[in-house]
Every structure is written in structure tokens, then in C-alpha cells.
PDB file with SEQRES, HELIX, SHEET and CRYST1 records, atoms N, CA, C and O in Angstrom:
SEQRES   1 A   64  MET ALA VAL THR SER THR HIS LEU GLU LYS ALA CYS ASP          
SEQRES   2 A   64  LYS LEU LEU ARG TRP SER GLY ALA GLU PHE ARG GLY MET          
SEQRES   3 A   64  GLY ARG ASP ALA SER LEU GLU VAL PRO ASP GLU LEU SER          
SEQRES   4 A   64  GLU ALA VAL ARG ARG LEU ARG SER ARG PRO ALA LEU LEU          
SEQRES   5 A   64  ALA CYS VAL ALA PRO SER SER HIS SER CYS SER SER              
HELIX    1 AA1 ALA A    2  ARG A   28  1                                  27    
HELIX    2 AA2 ASP A   36  LEU A   45  1                                  10    
HELIX    3 AA3 PRO A   49  VAL A   55  1                                   7    
CRYST1    1.000    1.000    1.000  90.00  90.00  90.00 P 1           1          
ATOM      1  N   MET A   1    -123.207-272.193-197.388  1.00  0.00           N  
ATOM      2  CA  MET A   1    -122.647-271.533-196.287  1.00  0.00           C  
ATOM      3  C   MET A   1    -121.114-270.953-196.521  1.00  0.00           C  
ATOM      4  O   MET A   1    -120.703-269.900-196.033  1.00  0.00           O  
ATOM      5  N   ALA A   2    -120.430-271.752-197.273  1.00  0.00           N  
ATOM      6  CA  ALA A   2    -119.123-271.402-197.533  1.00  0.00           C  
ATOM      7  C   ALA A   2    -119.017-270.231-198.500  1.00  0.00           C  
ATOM      8  O   ALA A   2    -118.077-269.436-198.473  1.00  0.00           O  
ATOM      9  N   VAL A   3    -120.009-270.169-199.336  1.00  0.00           N  
ATOM     10  CA  VAL A   3    -120.184-269.003-200.348  1.00  0.00           C  
ATOM     11  C   VAL A   3    -120.439-267.610-199.587  1.00  0.00           C  
ATOM     12  O   VAL A   3    -119.872-266.548-199.843  1.00  0.00           O  
ATOM     13  N   THR A   4    -121.369-267.826-198.640  1.00  0.00           N  
ATOM     14  CA  THR A   4    -121.797-266.647-197.759  1.00  0.00           C  
ATOM     15  C   THR A   4    -120.603-266.223-197.016  1.00  0.00           C  
ATOM     16  O   THR A   4    -120.321-265.027-196.929  1.00  0.00           O  
ATOM     17  N   SER A   5    -119.871-267.163-196.462  1.00  0.00           N  
ATOM     18  CA  SER A   5    -118.572-266.822-195.684  1.00  0.00           C  
ATOM     19  C   SER A   5    -117.563-266.142-196.539  1.00  0.00           C  
ATOM     20  O   SER A   5    -116.850-265.254-196.073  1.00  0.00           O  
ATOM     21  N   THR A   6    -117.483-266.524-197.751  1.00  0.00           N  
ATOM     22  CA  THR A   6    -116.521-265.847-198.749  1.00  0.00           C  
ATOM     23  C   THR A   6    -116.945-264.470-199.038  1.00  0.00           C  
ATOM     24  O   THR A   6    -116.145-263.534-199.053  1.00  0.00           O  
ATOM     25  N   HIS A   7    -118.282-264.338-199.280  1.00  0.00           N  
ATOM     26  CA  HIS A   7    -118.846-262.928-199.628  1.00  0.00           C  
ATOM     27  C   HIS A   7    -118.644-262.040-198.475  1.00  0.00           C  
ATOM     28  O   HIS A   7    -118.286-260.884-198.700  1.00  0.00           O  
ATOM     29  N   LEU A   8    -118.854-262.493-197.100  1.00  0.00           N  
ATOM     30  CA  LEU A   8    -118.625-261.787-196.001  1.00  0.00           C  
ATOM     31  C   LEU A   8    -117.182-261.358-195.827  1.00  0.00           C  
ATOM     32  O   LEU A   8    -116.986-260.179-195.535  1.00  0.00           O  
ATOM     33  N   GLU A   9    -116.208-262.129-195.962  1.00  0.00           N  
ATOM     34  CA  GLU A   9    -114.766-261.803-195.787  1.00  0.00           C  
ATOM     35  C   GLU A   9    -114.419-260.810-197.032  1.00  0.00           C  
ATOM     36  O   GLU A   9    -113.463-260.041-196.932  1.00  0.00           O  
ATOM     37  N   LYS A  10    -115.155-260.846-198.108  1.00  0.00           N  
ATOM     38  CA  LYS A  10    -114.768-260.014-199.094  1.00  0.00           C  
ATOM     39  C   LYS A  10    -115.359-258.454-198.915  1.00  0.00           C  
ATOM     40  O   LYS A  10    -114.785-257.406-199.212  1.00  0.00           O  
ATOM     41  N   ALA A  11    -116.544-258.620-198.398  1.00  0.00           N  
ATOM     42  CA  ALA A  11    -117.108-257.305-197.883  1.00  0.00           C  
ATOM     43  C   ALA A  11    -116.407-256.807-196.696  1.00  0.00           C  
ATOM     44  O   ALA A  11    -116.281-255.585-196.615  1.00  0.00           O  
ATOM     45  N   CYS A  12    -115.926-257.546-195.754  1.00  0.00           N  
ATOM     46  CA  CYS A  12    -115.171-256.903-194.631  1.00  0.00           C  
ATOM     47  C   CYS A  12    -113.812-256.267-195.194  1.00  0.00           C  
ATOM     48  O   CYS A  12    -113.367-255.217-194.729  1.00  0.00           O  
ATOM     49  N   ASP A  13    -113.213-256.941-196.178  1.00  0.00           N  
ATOM     50  CA  ASP A  13    -111.938-256.508-196.768  1.00  0.00           C  
ATOM     51  C   ASP A  13    -112.148-255.165-197.335  1.00  0.00           C  
ATOM     52  O   ASP A  13    -111.366-254.251-197.069  1.00  0.00           O  
ATOM     53  N   LYS A  14    -113.206-254.997-198.133  1.00  0.00           N  
ATOM     54  CA  LYS A  14    -113.549-253.763-198.950  1.00  0.00           C  
ATOM     55  C   LYS A  14    -113.838-252.600-197.964  1.00  0.00           C  
ATOM     56  O   LYS A  14    -113.460-251.442-198.144  1.00  0.00           O  
ATOM     57  N   LEU A  15    -114.614-253.079-196.813  1.00  0.00           N  
ATOM     58  CA  LEU A  15    -114.969-252.073-195.762  1.00  0.00           C  
ATOM     59  C   LEU A  15    -113.699-251.581-195.015  1.00  0.00           C  
ATOM     60  O   LEU A  15    -113.616-250.422-194.608  1.00  0.00           O  
ATOM     61  N   LEU A  16    -112.707-252.506-194.847  1.00  0.00           N  
ATOM     62  CA  LEU A  16    -111.437-252.196-194.153  1.00  0.00           C  
ATOM     63  C   LEU A  16    -110.629-251.140-195.094  1.00  0.00           C  
ATOM     64  O   LEU A  16    -110.154-250.110-194.614  1.00  0.00           O  
ATOM     65  N   ARG A  17    -110.523-251.443-196.326  1.00  0.00           N  
ATOM     66  CA  ARG A  17    -109.771-250.628-197.300  1.00  0.00           C  
ATOM     67  C   ARG A  17    -110.398-249.228-197.307  1.00  0.00           C  
ATOM     68  O   ARG A  17    -109.731-248.203-197.170  1.00  0.00           O  
ATOM     69  N   TRP A  18    -111.721-249.257-197.477  1.00  0.00           N  
ATOM     70  CA  TRP A  18    -112.417-247.846-197.610  1.00  0.00           C  
ATOM     71  C   TRP A  18    -112.427-247.126-196.282  1.00  0.00           C  
ATOM     72  O   TRP A  18    -112.200-245.916-196.304  1.00  0.00           O  
ATOM     73  N   SER A  19    -112.655-247.704-195.164  1.00  0.00           N  
ATOM     74  CA  SER A  19    -112.471-247.069-193.958  1.00  0.00           C  
ATOM     75  C   SER A  19    -111.106-246.527-193.653  1.00  0.00           C  
ATOM     76  O   SER A  19    -110.983-245.434-193.101  1.00  0.00           O  
ATOM     77  N   GLY A  20    -110.002-247.319-194.023  1.00  0.00           N  
ATOM     78  CA  GLY A  20    -108.755-246.854-193.833  1.00  0.00           C  
ATOM     79  C   GLY A  20    -108.419-245.520-194.671  1.00  0.00           C  
ATOM     80  O   GLY A  20    -107.752-244.565-194.273  1.00  0.00           O  
ATOM     81  N   ALA A  21    -108.999-245.669-195.848  1.00  0.00           N  
ATOM     82  CA  ALA A  21    -108.715-244.492-196.783  1.00  0.00           C  
ATOM     83  C   ALA A  21    -109.412-243.210-196.113  1.00  0.00           C  
ATOM     84  O   ALA A  21    -108.806-242.144-195.999  1.00  0.00           O  
ATOM     85  N   GLU A  22    -110.677-243.389-195.699  1.00  0.00           N  
ATOM     86  CA  GLU A  22    -111.434-242.310-195.024  1.00  0.00           C  
ATOM     87  C   GLU A  22    -110.820-241.708-193.729  1.00  0.00           C  
ATOM     88  O   GLU A  22    -110.924-240.509-193.467  1.00  0.00           O  
ATOM     89  N   PHE A  23    -110.200-242.563-192.965  1.00  0.00           N  
ATOM     90  CA  PHE A  23    -109.441-242.144-191.800  1.00  0.00           C  
ATOM     91  C   PHE A  23    -108.221-241.378-192.189  1.00  0.00           C  
ATOM     92  O   PHE A  23    -107.899-240.346-191.600  1.00  0.00           O  
ATOM     93  N   ARG A  24    -107.485-241.926-193.267  1.00  0.00           N  
ATOM     94  CA  ARG A  24    -106.193-241.124-193.733  1.00  0.00           C  
ATOM     95  C   ARG A  24    -106.621-239.827-194.177  1.00  0.00           C  
ATOM     96  O   ARG A  24    -105.926-238.847-193.907  1.00  0.00           O  
ATOM     97  N   GLY A  25    -107.877-239.691-194.943  1.00  0.00           N  
ATOM     98  CA  GLY A  25    -108.292-238.512-195.493  1.00  0.00           C  
ATOM     99  C   GLY A  25    -108.669-237.415-194.327  1.00  0.00           C  
ATOM    100  O   GLY A  25    -108.546-236.202-194.496  1.00  0.00           O  
ATOM    101  N   MET A  26    -109.133-238.007-193.156  1.00  0.00           N  
ATOM    102  CA  MET A  26    -109.641-237.154-192.205  1.00  0.00           C  
ATOM    103  C   MET A  26    -108.409-236.464-191.451  1.00  0.00           C  
ATOM    104  O   MET A  26    -108.475-235.362-190.906  1.00  0.00           O  
ATOM    105  N   GLY A  27    -107.263-237.289-191.502  1.00  0.00           N  
ATOM    106  CA  GLY A  27    -105.988-236.620-190.949  1.00  0.00           C  
ATOM    107  C   GLY A  27    -105.496-235.357-191.826  1.00  0.00           C  
ATOM    108  O   GLY A  27    -104.746-234.518-191.327  1.00  0.00           O  
ATOM    109  N   ARG A  28    -105.921-235.268-193.054  1.00  0.00           N  
ATOM    110  CA  ARG A  28    -105.390-234.139-193.798  1.00  0.00           C  
ATOM    111  C   ARG A  28    -106.482-233.032-193.672  1.00  0.00           C  
ATOM    112  O   ARG A  28    -106.115-231.871-193.856  1.00  0.00           O  
ATOM    113  N   ASP A  29    -107.706-233.263-193.394  1.00  0.00           N  
ATOM    114  CA  ASP A  29    -108.773-232.205-193.374  1.00  0.00           C  
ATOM    115  C   ASP A  29    -108.871-231.637-191.921  1.00  0.00           C  
ATOM    116  O   ASP A  29    -108.506-232.326-190.968  1.00  0.00           O  
ATOM    117  N   ALA A  30    -109.310-230.518-191.777  1.00  0.00           N  
ATOM    118  CA  ALA A  30    -109.581-229.942-190.533  1.00  0.00           C  
ATOM    119  C   ALA A  30    -110.740-230.327-189.910  1.00  0.00           C  
ATOM    120  O   ALA A  30    -110.942-229.925-188.764  1.00  0.00           O  
ATOM    121  N   SER A  31    -111.559-231.053-190.475  1.00  0.00           N  
ATOM    122  CA  SER A  31    -113.001-231.411-189.973  1.00  0.00           C  
ATOM    123  C   SER A  31    -112.772-232.423-188.986  1.00  0.00           C  
ATOM    124  O   SER A  31    -112.007-233.361-189.212  1.00  0.00           O  
ATOM    125  N   LEU A  32    -113.382-232.293-187.917  1.00  0.00           N  
ATOM    126  CA  LEU A  32    -113.573-233.210-186.877  1.00  0.00           C  
ATOM    127  C   LEU A  32    -114.785-234.113-186.803  1.00  0.00           C  
ATOM    128  O   LEU A  32    -114.886-235.014-185.971  1.00  0.00           O  
ATOM    129  N   GLU A  33    -115.749-233.813-187.763  1.00  0.00           N  
ATOM    130  CA  GLU A  33    -116.954-234.473-187.843  1.00  0.00           C  
ATOM    131  C   GLU A  33    -116.747-235.851-188.491  1.00  0.00           C  
ATOM    132  O   GLU A  33    -116.078-235.925-189.522  1.00  0.00           O  
ATOM    133  N   VAL A  34    -117.272-236.910-187.952  1.00  0.00           N  
ATOM    134  CA  VAL A  34    -117.208-238.101-188.455  1.00  0.00           C  
ATOM    135  C   VAL A  34    -118.396-238.399-189.206  1.00  0.00           C  
ATOM    136  O   VAL A  34    -119.481-238.294-188.635  1.00  0.00           O  
ATOM    137  N   PRO A  35    -118.332-238.806-190.580  1.00  0.00           N  
ATOM    138  CA  PRO A  35    -119.396-239.021-191.424  1.00  0.00           C  
ATOM    139  C   PRO A  35    -120.283-240.279-190.905  1.00  0.00           C  
ATOM    140  O   PRO A  35    -119.672-241.209-190.378  1.00  0.00           O  
ATOM    141  N   ASP A  36    -121.659-240.350-191.026  1.00  0.00           N  
ATOM    142  CA  ASP A  36    -122.472-241.498-190.629  1.00  0.00           C  
ATOM    143  C   ASP A  36    -121.934-242.819-191.195  1.00  0.00           C  
ATOM    144  O   ASP A  36    -121.850-243.877-190.570  1.00  0.00           O  
ATOM    145  N   GLU A  37    -121.576-242.598-192.491  1.00  0.00           N  
ATOM    146  CA  GLU A  37    -121.056-243.874-193.220  1.00  0.00           C  
ATOM    147  C   GLU A  37    -119.745-244.412-192.421  1.00  0.00           C  
ATOM    148  O   GLU A  37    -119.628-245.618-192.201  1.00  0.00           O  
ATOM    149  N   LEU A  38    -118.904-243.611-192.056  1.00  0.00           N  
ATOM    150  CA  LEU A  38    -117.734-244.021-191.433  1.00  0.00           C  
ATOM    151  C   LEU A  38    -118.081-244.617-190.068  1.00  0.00           C  
ATOM    152  O   LEU A  38    -117.524-245.661-189.729  1.00  0.00           O  
ATOM    153  N   SER A  39    -118.907-244.060-189.318  1.00  0.00           N  
ATOM    154  CA  SER A  39    -119.493-244.567-188.045  1.00  0.00           C  
ATOM    155  C   SER A  39    -120.085-245.877-188.260  1.00  0.00           C  
ATOM    156  O   SER A  39    -119.723-246.807-187.540  1.00  0.00           O  
ATOM    157  N   GLU A  40    -121.006-246.066-189.224  1.00  0.00           N  
ATOM    158  CA  GLU A  40    -121.545-247.463-189.545  1.00  0.00           C  
ATOM    159  C   GLU A  40    -120.585-248.484-190.002  1.00  0.00           C  
ATOM    160  O   GLU A  40    -120.839-249.658-189.731  1.00  0.00           O  
ATOM    161  N   ALA A  41    -119.467-248.182-190.688  1.00  0.00           N  
ATOM    162  CA  ALA A  41    -118.315-248.939-191.105  1.00  0.00           C  
ATOM    163  C   ALA A  41    -117.671-249.418-189.740  1.00  0.00           C  
ATOM    164  O   ALA A  41    -117.530-250.622-189.525  1.00  0.00           O  
ATOM    165  N   VAL A  42    -117.364-248.659-189.012  1.00  0.00           N  
ATOM    166  CA  VAL A  42    -116.572-248.879-187.708  1.00  0.00           C  
ATOM    167  C   VAL A  42    -117.560-249.845-186.694  1.00  0.00           C  
ATOM    168  O   VAL A  42    -117.097-250.763-186.018  1.00  0.00           O  
ATOM    169  N   ARG A  43    -118.861-249.502-186.713  1.00  0.00           N  
ATOM    170  CA  ARG A  43    -119.652-250.360-185.991  1.00  0.00           C  
ATOM    171  C   ARG A  43    -119.741-251.801-186.551  1.00  0.00           C  
ATOM    172  O   ARG A  43    -119.753-252.765-185.785  1.00  0.00           O  
ATOM    173  N   ARG A  44    -119.802-251.939-187.906  1.00  0.00           N  
ATOM    174  CA  ARG A  44    -119.735-253.263-188.573  1.00  0.00           C  
ATOM    175  C   ARG A  44    -118.527-253.979-188.252  1.00  0.00           C  
ATOM    176  O   ARG A  44    -118.551-255.156-187.895  1.00  0.00           O  
ATOM    177  N   LEU A  45    -117.352-253.226-188.382  1.00  0.00           N  
ATOM    178  CA  LEU A  45    -116.182-253.922-188.172  1.00  0.00           C  
ATOM    179  C   LEU A  45    -115.793-254.307-186.720  1.00  0.00           C  
ATOM    180  O   LEU A  45    -114.807-255.011-186.498  1.00  0.00           O  
ATOM    181  N   ARG A  46    -116.519-253.872-185.834  1.00  0.00           N  
ATOM    182  CA  ARG A  46    -116.308-254.266-184.415  1.00  0.00           C  
ATOM    183  C   ARG A  46    -116.532-255.724-184.216  1.00  0.00           C  
ATOM    184  O   ARG A  46    -116.043-256.229-183.205  1.00  0.00           O  
ATOM    185  N   SER A  47    -117.223-256.487-185.066  1.00  0.00           N  
ATOM    186  CA  SER A  47    -117.321-257.764-184.935  1.00  0.00           C  
ATOM    187  C   SER A  47    -115.988-258.519-185.368  1.00  0.00           C  
ATOM    188  O   SER A  47    -115.851-259.712-185.096  1.00  0.00           O  
ATOM    189  N   ARG A  48    -115.172-257.920-185.934  1.00  0.00           N  
ATOM    190  CA  ARG A  48    -113.820-258.479-186.245  1.00  0.00           C  
ATOM    191  C   ARG A  48    -112.786-257.435-185.777  1.00  0.00           C  
ATOM    192  O   ARG A  48    -112.353-256.570-186.539  1.00  0.00           O  
ATOM    193  N   PRO A  49    -112.369-257.568-184.342  1.00  0.00           N  
ATOM    194  CA  PRO A  49    -111.392-256.687-183.734  1.00  0.00           C  
ATOM    195  C   PRO A  49    -110.025-256.730-184.448  1.00  0.00           C  
ATOM    196  O   PRO A  49    -109.330-255.714-184.433  1.00  0.00           O  
ATOM    197  N   ALA A  50    -109.642-257.735-185.009  1.00  0.00           N  
ATOM    198  CA  ALA A  50    -108.269-257.708-185.751  1.00  0.00           C  
ATOM    199  C   ALA A  50    -108.286-256.694-186.831  1.00  0.00           C  
ATOM    200  O   ALA A  50    -107.319-255.942-186.950  1.00  0.00           O  
ATOM    201  N   LEU A  51    -109.384-256.602-187.689  1.00  0.00           N  
ATOM    202  CA  LEU A  51    -109.550-255.716-188.813  1.00  0.00           C  
ATOM    203  C   LEU A  51    -109.706-254.390-188.273  1.00  0.00           C  
ATOM    204  O   LEU A  51    -109.113-253.453-188.808  1.00  0.00           O  
ATOM    205  N   LEU A  52    -110.544-254.193-187.131  1.00  0.00           N  
ATOM    206  CA  LEU A  52    -110.945-252.734-186.618  1.00  0.00           C  
ATOM    207  C   LEU A  52    -109.540-252.237-186.161  1.00  0.00           C  
ATOM    208  O   LEU A  52    -109.320-251.042-186.356  1.00  0.00           O  
ATOM    209  N   ALA A  53    -108.588-252.958-185.600  1.00  0.00           N  
ATOM    210  CA  ALA A  53    -107.292-252.548-185.221  1.00  0.00           C  
ATOM    211  C   ALA A  53    -106.535-252.038-186.368  1.00  0.00           C  
ATOM    212  O   ALA A  53    -105.788-251.068-186.242  1.00  0.00           O  
ATOM    213  N   CYS A  54    -106.696-252.642-187.466  1.00  0.00           N  
ATOM    214  CA  CYS A  54    -106.034-252.127-188.748  1.00  0.00           C  
ATOM    215  C   CYS A  54    -106.475-250.822-189.217  1.00  0.00           C  
ATOM    216  O   CYS A  54    -105.686-250.061-189.777  1.00  0.00           O  
ATOM    217  N   VAL A  55    -107.744-250.514-189.008  1.00  0.00           N  
ATOM    218  CA  VAL A  55    -108.347-249.317-189.502  1.00  0.00           C  
ATOM    219  C   VAL A  55    -107.913-248.055-188.519  1.00  0.00           C  
ATOM    220  O   VAL A  55    -107.911-246.934-189.029  1.00  0.00           O  
ATOM    221  N   ALA A  56    -107.608-248.176-187.365  1.00  0.00           N  
ATOM    222  CA  ALA A  56    -107.355-247.282-186.479  1.00  0.00           C  
ATOM    223  C   ALA A  56    -106.319-246.293-186.932  1.00  0.00           C  
ATOM    224  O   ALA A  56    -105.293-246.759-187.427  1.00  0.00           O  
ATOM    225  N   PRO A  57    -106.444-245.031-186.833  1.00  0.00           N  
ATOM    226  CA  PRO A  57    -105.493-244.058-187.488  1.00  0.00           C  
ATOM    227  C   PRO A  57    -104.014-244.281-186.898  1.00  0.00           C  
ATOM    228  O   PRO A  57    -103.009-244.064-187.575  1.00  0.00           O  
ATOM    229  N   SER A  58    -103.983-244.690-185.703  1.00  0.00           N  
ATOM    230  CA  SER A  58    -102.579-244.815-185.152  1.00  0.00           C  
ATOM    231  C   SER A  58    -102.028-246.162-185.324  1.00  0.00           C  
ATOM    232  O   SER A  58    -100.931-246.392-184.814  1.00  0.00           O  
ATOM    233  N   SER A  59    -102.621-247.059-185.955  1.00  0.00           N  
ATOM    234  CA  SER A  59    -102.155-248.456-186.243  1.00  0.00           C  
ATOM    235  C   SER A  59    -101.445-248.492-187.484  1.00  0.00           C  
ATOM    236  O   SER A  59    -102.013-248.058-188.487  1.00  0.00           O  
ATOM    237  N   HIS A  60    -100.198-248.981-187.565  1.00  0.00           N  
ATOM    238  CA  HIS A  60     -99.433-249.057-188.776  1.00  0.00           C  
ATOM    239  C   HIS A  60     -98.908-250.568-188.956  1.00  0.00           C  
ATOM    240  O   HIS A  60     -98.103-250.851-189.843  1.00  0.00           O  
ATOM    241  N   SER A  61     -99.412-251.507-188.064  1.00  0.00           N  
ATOM    242  CA  SER A  61     -98.895-252.773-187.941  1.00  0.00           C  
ATOM    243  C   SER A  61     -99.685-253.835-188.960  1.00  0.00           C  
ATOM    244  O   SER A  61     -99.402-255.031-189.035  1.00  0.00           O  
ATOM    245  N   CYS A  62    -100.679-253.201-189.688  1.00  0.00           N  
ATOM    246  CA  CYS A  62    -101.453-254.161-190.496  1.00  0.00           C  
ATOM    247  C   CYS A  62    -101.088-253.630-191.999  1.00  0.00           C  
ATOM    248  O   CYS A  62    -100.864-252.461-192.312  1.00  0.00           O  
ATOM    249  N   SER A  63    -101.085-254.672-192.771  1.00  0.00           N  
ATOM    250  CA  SER A  63    -100.832-254.318-194.230  1.00  0.00           C  
ATOM    251  C   SER A  63    -102.401-254.618-194.890  1.00  0.00           C  
ATOM    252  O   SER A  63    -103.075-255.600-194.579  1.00  0.00           O  
ATOM    253  N   SER A  64    -102.735-253.791-195.652  1.00  0.00           N  
ATOM    254  CA  SER A  64    -103.900-254.004-196.648  1.00  0.00           C  
ATOM    255  C   SER A  64    -103.713-253.686-197.988  1.00  0.00           C  
ATOM    256  O   SER A  64    -104.629-253.849-198.795  1.00  0.00           O  
TER     257      SER A  64                                                      
END                                                                             
């Protein structure tokens, strides 16, 4: 069980970093369409509100 928990934490961390980079990239692009992959990432991060708050484009209080 501990190994699964560790893997899940690592996966959420990777998802957090990838999502943050995608959101920052969206700020530079004129496109307002959200890719399906990013929607899915946000959906999965909803189970961890603290991490999801770090991904939000207006949030600068989290360090990753």
C-alpha cells in the first residue's frame, strides 16, 4: 500500500508540473481552446485541491 501511495504522489507531482507548464504556455498563445489532455489533468487533480490551486494561472503562492 505504501508503494502505491508513493507512486500516486509522484504521478500527481508530475501532473502538477506538466499542467502548470501548459497553463503558462496558454498565456503566451492566443488560443482559448483547452486541450483534452489538460482538461483530464485538471479533472484528476481535483481530488487534491491544494495541488489544483497551485496549477491555477493566477496562483503564484505554490512552489513546484
